[in-house]
PDB file of C-alpha atoms and ligand atoms in Angstrom:
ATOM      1  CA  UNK A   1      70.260  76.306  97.049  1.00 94.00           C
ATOM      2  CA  UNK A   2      67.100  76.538  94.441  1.00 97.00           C
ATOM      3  CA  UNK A   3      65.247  79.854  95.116  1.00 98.00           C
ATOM      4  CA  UNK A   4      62.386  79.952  92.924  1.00 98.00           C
ATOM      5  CA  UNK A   5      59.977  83.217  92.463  1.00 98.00           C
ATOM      6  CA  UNK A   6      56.294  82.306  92.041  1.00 98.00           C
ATOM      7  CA  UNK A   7      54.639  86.041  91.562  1.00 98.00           C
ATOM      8  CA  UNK A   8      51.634  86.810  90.583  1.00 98.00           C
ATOM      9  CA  UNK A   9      48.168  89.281  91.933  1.00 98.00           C
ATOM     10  CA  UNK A  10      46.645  86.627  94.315  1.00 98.00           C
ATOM     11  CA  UNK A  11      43.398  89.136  94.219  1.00 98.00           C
ATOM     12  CA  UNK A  12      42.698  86.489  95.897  1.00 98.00           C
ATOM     13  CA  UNK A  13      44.413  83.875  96.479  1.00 98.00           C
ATOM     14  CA  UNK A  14      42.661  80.533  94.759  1.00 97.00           C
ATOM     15  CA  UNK A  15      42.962  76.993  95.792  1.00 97.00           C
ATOM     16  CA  UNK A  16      44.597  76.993  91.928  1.00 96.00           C
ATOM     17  CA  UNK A  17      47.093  79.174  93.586  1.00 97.00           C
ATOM     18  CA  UNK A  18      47.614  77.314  96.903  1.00 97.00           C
ATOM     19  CA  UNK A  19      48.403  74.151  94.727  1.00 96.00           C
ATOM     20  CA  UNK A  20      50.419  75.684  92.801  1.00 97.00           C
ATOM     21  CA  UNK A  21      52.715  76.560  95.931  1.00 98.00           C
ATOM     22  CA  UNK A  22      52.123  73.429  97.517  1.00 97.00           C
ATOM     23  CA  UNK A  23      53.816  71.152  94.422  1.00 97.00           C
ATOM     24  CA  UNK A  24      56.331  73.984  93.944  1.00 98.00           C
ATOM     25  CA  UNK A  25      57.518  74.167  97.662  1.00 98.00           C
ATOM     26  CA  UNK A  26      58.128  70.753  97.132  1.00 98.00           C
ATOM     27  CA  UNK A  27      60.708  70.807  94.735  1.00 97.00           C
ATOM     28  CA  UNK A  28      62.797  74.102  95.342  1.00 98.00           C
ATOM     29  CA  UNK A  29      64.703  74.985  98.645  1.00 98.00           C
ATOM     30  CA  UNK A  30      62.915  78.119  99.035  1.00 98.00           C
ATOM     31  CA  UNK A  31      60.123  79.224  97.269  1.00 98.00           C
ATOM     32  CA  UNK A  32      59.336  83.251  97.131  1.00 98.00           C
ATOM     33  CA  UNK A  33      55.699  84.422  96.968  1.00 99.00           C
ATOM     34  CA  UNK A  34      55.581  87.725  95.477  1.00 98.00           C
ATOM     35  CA  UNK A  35      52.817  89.907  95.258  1.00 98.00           C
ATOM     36  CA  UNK A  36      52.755  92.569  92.205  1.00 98.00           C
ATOM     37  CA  UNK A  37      52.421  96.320  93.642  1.00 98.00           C
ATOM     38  CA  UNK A  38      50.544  97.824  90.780  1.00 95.00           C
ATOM     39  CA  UNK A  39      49.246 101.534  91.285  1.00 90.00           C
ATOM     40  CA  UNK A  40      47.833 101.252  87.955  1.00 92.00           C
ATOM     41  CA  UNK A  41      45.018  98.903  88.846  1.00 90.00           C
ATOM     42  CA  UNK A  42      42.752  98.983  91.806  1.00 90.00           C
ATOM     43  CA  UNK A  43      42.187  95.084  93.601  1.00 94.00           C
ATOM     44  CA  UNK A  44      39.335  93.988  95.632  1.00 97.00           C
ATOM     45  CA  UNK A  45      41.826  93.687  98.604  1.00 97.00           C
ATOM     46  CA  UNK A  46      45.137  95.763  99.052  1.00 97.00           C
ATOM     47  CA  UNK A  47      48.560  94.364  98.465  1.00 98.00           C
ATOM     48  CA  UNK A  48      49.054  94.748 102.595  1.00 98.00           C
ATOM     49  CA  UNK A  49      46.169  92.261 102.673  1.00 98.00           C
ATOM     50  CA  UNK A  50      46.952  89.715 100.269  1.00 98.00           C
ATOM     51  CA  UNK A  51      50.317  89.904 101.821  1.00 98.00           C
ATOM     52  CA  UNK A  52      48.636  88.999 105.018  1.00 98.00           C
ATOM     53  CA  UNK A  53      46.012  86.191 103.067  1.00 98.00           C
ATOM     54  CA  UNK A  54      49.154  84.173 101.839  1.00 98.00           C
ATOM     55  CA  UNK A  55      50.738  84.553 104.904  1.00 98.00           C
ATOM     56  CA  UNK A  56      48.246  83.065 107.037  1.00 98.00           C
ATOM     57  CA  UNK A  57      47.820  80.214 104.170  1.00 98.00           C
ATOM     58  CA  UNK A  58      51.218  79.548 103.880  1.00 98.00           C
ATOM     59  CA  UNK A  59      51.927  78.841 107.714  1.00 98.00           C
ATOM     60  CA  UNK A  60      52.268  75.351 107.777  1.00 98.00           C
ATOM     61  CA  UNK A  61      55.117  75.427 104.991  1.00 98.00           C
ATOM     62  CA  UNK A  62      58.325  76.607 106.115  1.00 98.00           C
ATOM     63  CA  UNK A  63      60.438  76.993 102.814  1.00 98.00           C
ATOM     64  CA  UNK A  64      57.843  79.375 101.625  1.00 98.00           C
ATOM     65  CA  UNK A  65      58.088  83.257 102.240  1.00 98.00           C
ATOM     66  CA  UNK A  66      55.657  85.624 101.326  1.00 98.00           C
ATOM     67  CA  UNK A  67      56.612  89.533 100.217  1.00 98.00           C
ATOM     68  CA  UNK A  68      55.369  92.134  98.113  1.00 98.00           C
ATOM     69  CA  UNK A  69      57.322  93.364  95.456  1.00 98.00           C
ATOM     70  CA  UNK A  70      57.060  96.658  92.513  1.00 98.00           C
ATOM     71  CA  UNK A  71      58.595  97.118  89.253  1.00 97.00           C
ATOM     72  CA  UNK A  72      59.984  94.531  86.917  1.00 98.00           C
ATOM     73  CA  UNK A  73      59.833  90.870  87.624  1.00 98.00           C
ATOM     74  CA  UNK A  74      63.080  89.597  86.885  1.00 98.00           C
ATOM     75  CA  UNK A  75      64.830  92.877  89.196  1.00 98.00           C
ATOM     76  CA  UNK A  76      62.762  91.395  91.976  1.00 98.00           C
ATOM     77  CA  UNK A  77      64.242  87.844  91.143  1.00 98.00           C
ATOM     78  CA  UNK A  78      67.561  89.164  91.453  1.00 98.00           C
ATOM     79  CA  UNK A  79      66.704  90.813  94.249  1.00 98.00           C
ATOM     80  CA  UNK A  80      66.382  87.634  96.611  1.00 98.00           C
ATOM     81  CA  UNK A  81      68.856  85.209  94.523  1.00 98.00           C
ATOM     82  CA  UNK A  82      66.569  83.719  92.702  1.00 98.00           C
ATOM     83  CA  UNK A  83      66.912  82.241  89.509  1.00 98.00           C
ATOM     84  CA  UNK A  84      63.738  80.296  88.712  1.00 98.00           C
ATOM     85  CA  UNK A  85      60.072  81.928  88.278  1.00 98.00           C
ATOM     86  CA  UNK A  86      57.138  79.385  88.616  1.00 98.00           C
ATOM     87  CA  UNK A  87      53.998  80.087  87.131  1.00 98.00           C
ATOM     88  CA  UNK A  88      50.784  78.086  87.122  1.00 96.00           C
ATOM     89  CA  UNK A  89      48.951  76.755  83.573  1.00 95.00           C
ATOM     90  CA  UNK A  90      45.593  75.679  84.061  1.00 90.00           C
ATOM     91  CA  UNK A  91      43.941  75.540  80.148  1.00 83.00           C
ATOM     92  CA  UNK A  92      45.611  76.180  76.905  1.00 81.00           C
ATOM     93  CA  UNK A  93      44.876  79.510  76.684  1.00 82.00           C
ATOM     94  CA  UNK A  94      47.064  80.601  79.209  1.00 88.00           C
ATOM     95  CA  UNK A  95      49.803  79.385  77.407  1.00 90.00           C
ATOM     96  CA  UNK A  96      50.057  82.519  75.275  1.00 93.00           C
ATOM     97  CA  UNK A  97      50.509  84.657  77.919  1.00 95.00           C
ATOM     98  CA  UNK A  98      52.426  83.341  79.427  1.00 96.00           C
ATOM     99  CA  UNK A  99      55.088  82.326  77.037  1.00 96.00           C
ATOM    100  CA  UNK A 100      55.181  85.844  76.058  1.00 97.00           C
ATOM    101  CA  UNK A 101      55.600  87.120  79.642  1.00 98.00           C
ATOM    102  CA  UNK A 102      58.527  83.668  80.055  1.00 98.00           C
ATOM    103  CA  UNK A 103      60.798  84.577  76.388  1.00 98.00           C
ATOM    104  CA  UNK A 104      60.031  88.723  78.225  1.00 98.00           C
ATOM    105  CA  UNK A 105      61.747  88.009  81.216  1.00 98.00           C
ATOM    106  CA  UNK A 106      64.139  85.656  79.759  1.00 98.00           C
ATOM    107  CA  UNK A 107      65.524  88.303  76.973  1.00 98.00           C
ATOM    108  CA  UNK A 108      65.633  90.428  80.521  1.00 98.00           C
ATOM    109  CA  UNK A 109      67.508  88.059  82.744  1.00 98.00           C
ATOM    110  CA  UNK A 110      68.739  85.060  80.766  1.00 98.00           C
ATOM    111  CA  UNK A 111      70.003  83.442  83.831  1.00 98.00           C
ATOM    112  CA  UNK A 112      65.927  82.949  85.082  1.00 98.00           C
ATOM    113  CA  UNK A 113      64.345  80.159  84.364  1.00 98.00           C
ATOM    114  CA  UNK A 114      60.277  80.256  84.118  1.00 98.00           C
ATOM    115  CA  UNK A 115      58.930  76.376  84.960  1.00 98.00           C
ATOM    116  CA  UNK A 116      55.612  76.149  84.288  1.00 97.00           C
ATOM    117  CA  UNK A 117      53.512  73.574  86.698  1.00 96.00           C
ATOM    118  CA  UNK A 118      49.907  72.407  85.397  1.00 93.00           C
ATOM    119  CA  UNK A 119      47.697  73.093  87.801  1.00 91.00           C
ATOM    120  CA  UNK A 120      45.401  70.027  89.152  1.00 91.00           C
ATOM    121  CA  UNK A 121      42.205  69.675  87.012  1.00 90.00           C
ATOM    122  CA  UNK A 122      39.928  70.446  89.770  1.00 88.00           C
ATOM    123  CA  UNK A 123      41.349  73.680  90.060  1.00 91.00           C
ATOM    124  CA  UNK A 124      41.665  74.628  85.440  1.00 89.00           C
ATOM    125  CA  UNK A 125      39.020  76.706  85.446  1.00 90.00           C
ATOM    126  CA  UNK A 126      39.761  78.785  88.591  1.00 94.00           C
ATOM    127  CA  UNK A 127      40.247  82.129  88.242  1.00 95.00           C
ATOM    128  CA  UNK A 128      40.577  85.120  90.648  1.00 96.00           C
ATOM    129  CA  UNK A 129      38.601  87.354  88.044  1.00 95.00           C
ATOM    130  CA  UNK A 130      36.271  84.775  88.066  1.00 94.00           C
ATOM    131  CA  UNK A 131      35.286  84.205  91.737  1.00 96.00           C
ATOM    132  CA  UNK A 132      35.206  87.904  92.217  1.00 95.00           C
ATOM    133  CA  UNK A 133      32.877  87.995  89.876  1.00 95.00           C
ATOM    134  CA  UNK A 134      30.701  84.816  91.347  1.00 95.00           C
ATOM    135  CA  UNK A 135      31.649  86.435  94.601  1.00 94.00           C
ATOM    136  CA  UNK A 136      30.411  90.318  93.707  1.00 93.00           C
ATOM    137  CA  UNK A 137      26.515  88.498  92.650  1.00 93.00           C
ATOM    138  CA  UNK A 138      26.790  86.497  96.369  1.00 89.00           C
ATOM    139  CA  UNK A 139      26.959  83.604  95.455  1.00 92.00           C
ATOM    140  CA  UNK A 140      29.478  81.293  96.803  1.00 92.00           C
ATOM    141  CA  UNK A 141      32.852  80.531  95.916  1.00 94.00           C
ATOM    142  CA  UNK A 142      33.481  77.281  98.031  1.00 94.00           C
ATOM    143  CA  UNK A 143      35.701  74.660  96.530  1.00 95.00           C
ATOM    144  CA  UNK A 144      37.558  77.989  94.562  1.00 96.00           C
ATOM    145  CA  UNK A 145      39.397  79.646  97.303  1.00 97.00           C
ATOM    146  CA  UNK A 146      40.169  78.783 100.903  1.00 97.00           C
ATOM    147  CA  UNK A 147      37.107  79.642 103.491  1.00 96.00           C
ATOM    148  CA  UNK A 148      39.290  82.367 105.230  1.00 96.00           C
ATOM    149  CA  UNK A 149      39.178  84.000 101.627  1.00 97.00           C
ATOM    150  CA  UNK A 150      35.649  82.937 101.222  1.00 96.00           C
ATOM    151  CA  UNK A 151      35.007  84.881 104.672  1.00 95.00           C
ATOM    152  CA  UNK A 152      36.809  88.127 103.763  1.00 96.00           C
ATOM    153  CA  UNK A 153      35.229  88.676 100.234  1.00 95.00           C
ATOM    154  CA  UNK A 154      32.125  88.471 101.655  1.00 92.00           C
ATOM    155  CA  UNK A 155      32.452  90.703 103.894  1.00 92.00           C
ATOM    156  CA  UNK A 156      33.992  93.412 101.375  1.00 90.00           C
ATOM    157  CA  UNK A 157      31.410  92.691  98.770  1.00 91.00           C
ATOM    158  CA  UNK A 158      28.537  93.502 101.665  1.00 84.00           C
ATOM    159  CA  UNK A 159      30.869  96.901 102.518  1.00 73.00           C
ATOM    160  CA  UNK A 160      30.350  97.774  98.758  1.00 69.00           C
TER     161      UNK A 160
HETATM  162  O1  PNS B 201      48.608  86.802  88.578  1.00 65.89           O
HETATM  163  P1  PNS B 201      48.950  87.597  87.367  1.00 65.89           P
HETATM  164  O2  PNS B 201      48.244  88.917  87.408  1.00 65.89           O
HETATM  165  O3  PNS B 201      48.727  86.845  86.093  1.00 65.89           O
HETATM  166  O4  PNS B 201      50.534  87.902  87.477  1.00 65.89           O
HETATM  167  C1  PNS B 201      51.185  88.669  86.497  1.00 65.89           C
HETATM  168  C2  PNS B 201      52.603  89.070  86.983  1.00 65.89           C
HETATM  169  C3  PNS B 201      52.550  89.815  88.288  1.00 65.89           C
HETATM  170  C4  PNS B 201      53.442  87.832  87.143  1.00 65.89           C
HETATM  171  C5  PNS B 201      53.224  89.961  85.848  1.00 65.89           C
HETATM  172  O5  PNS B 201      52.334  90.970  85.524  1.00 65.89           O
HETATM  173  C6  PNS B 201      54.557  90.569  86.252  1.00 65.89           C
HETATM  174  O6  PNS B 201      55.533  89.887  86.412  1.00 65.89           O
HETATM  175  N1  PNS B 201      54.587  91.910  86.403  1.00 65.89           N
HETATM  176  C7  PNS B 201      55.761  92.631  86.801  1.00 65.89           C
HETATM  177  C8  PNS B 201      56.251  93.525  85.655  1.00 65.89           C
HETATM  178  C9  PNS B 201      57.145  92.753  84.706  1.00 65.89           C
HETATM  179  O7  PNS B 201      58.137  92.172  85.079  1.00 65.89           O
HETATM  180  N2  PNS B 201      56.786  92.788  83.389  1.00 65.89           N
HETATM  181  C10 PNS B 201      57.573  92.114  82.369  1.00 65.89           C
HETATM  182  C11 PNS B 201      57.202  90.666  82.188  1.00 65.89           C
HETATM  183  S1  PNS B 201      55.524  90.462  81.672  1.00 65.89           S
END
């Protein structure tokens, strides 16, 4: 059985992201969502939340399971069997990144695989930094992330 990893911040989730799952779902058995725990940087909405975001988003696909997970990326790939990590490319200059972060985890855990996907090129210059920021001025973010997402930002943007 293929159990693939795809982690990331989802702070928030995009509709970059949700393709991303989509395609990937679609070629492994099971595909793990895993949401970084990172004490060291405050998000716009709390792991718990997120959690609960991808959840909701994720229904309608049953090889997917969402969790949350801390420390090192590869220990949490070991954790649930897994032994490929999918990441999303949208432009070129993610590539740096994250081949550095892929040759990382693979001098970590040489039995992981990263597969990259390309993202679709609607979705290339979709960012979660960036629709915060769009988001933060109130202006919307439709097309970007899913309305639920939409719905919730706004309403933490008009708490703040
Ligand atoms: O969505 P992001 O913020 O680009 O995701 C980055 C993430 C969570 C995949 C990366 O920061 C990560 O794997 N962190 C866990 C710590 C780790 O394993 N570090 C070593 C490899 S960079």
């Amino acid at each position: 059985m293929n159990i693939a990893v795809y982690p990331g911040s989802f702070d928030p989730t995009t509709n970059g992201h949700l393709d991303v799952i989509e395609r990937a779902a679609k070629i492994v058995d099971k595909l793990i969502v895993g949401v970084l725990i990172n004490p060291s940087k405050h998000g716009l909405f709390t792991v718990e939340e997120r959690v609960a975001q991808l959840k909701e988003l994720t229904k309608a696909l049953p090889n997917v399971e969402v969790r949350s997970f801390s420390g090192l990326l590869v220990d949490f790939a070991r954790s649930v069997d897994a032994r490929i990590v999918i990441r999303g490319l949208r432009a070129v200059t993610d590539f740096e990144y994250e081949f550095q972060m892929a040759l990382t985890n693979r001098s970590l855990a040489d039995e992981i695989e990263t597969l990259f996907i390309p993202t679709s090129a609607h979705y290339m210059y979709v960012s979660s930094s960036m629709v915060k920021e769009v988001a933060s001025f109130g202006k919307s973010v439709e097309g970007m992330v899913p309305e639920s997402i939409q719905k919730q930002m706004d309403e933490k943007f008009k708490k703040a």
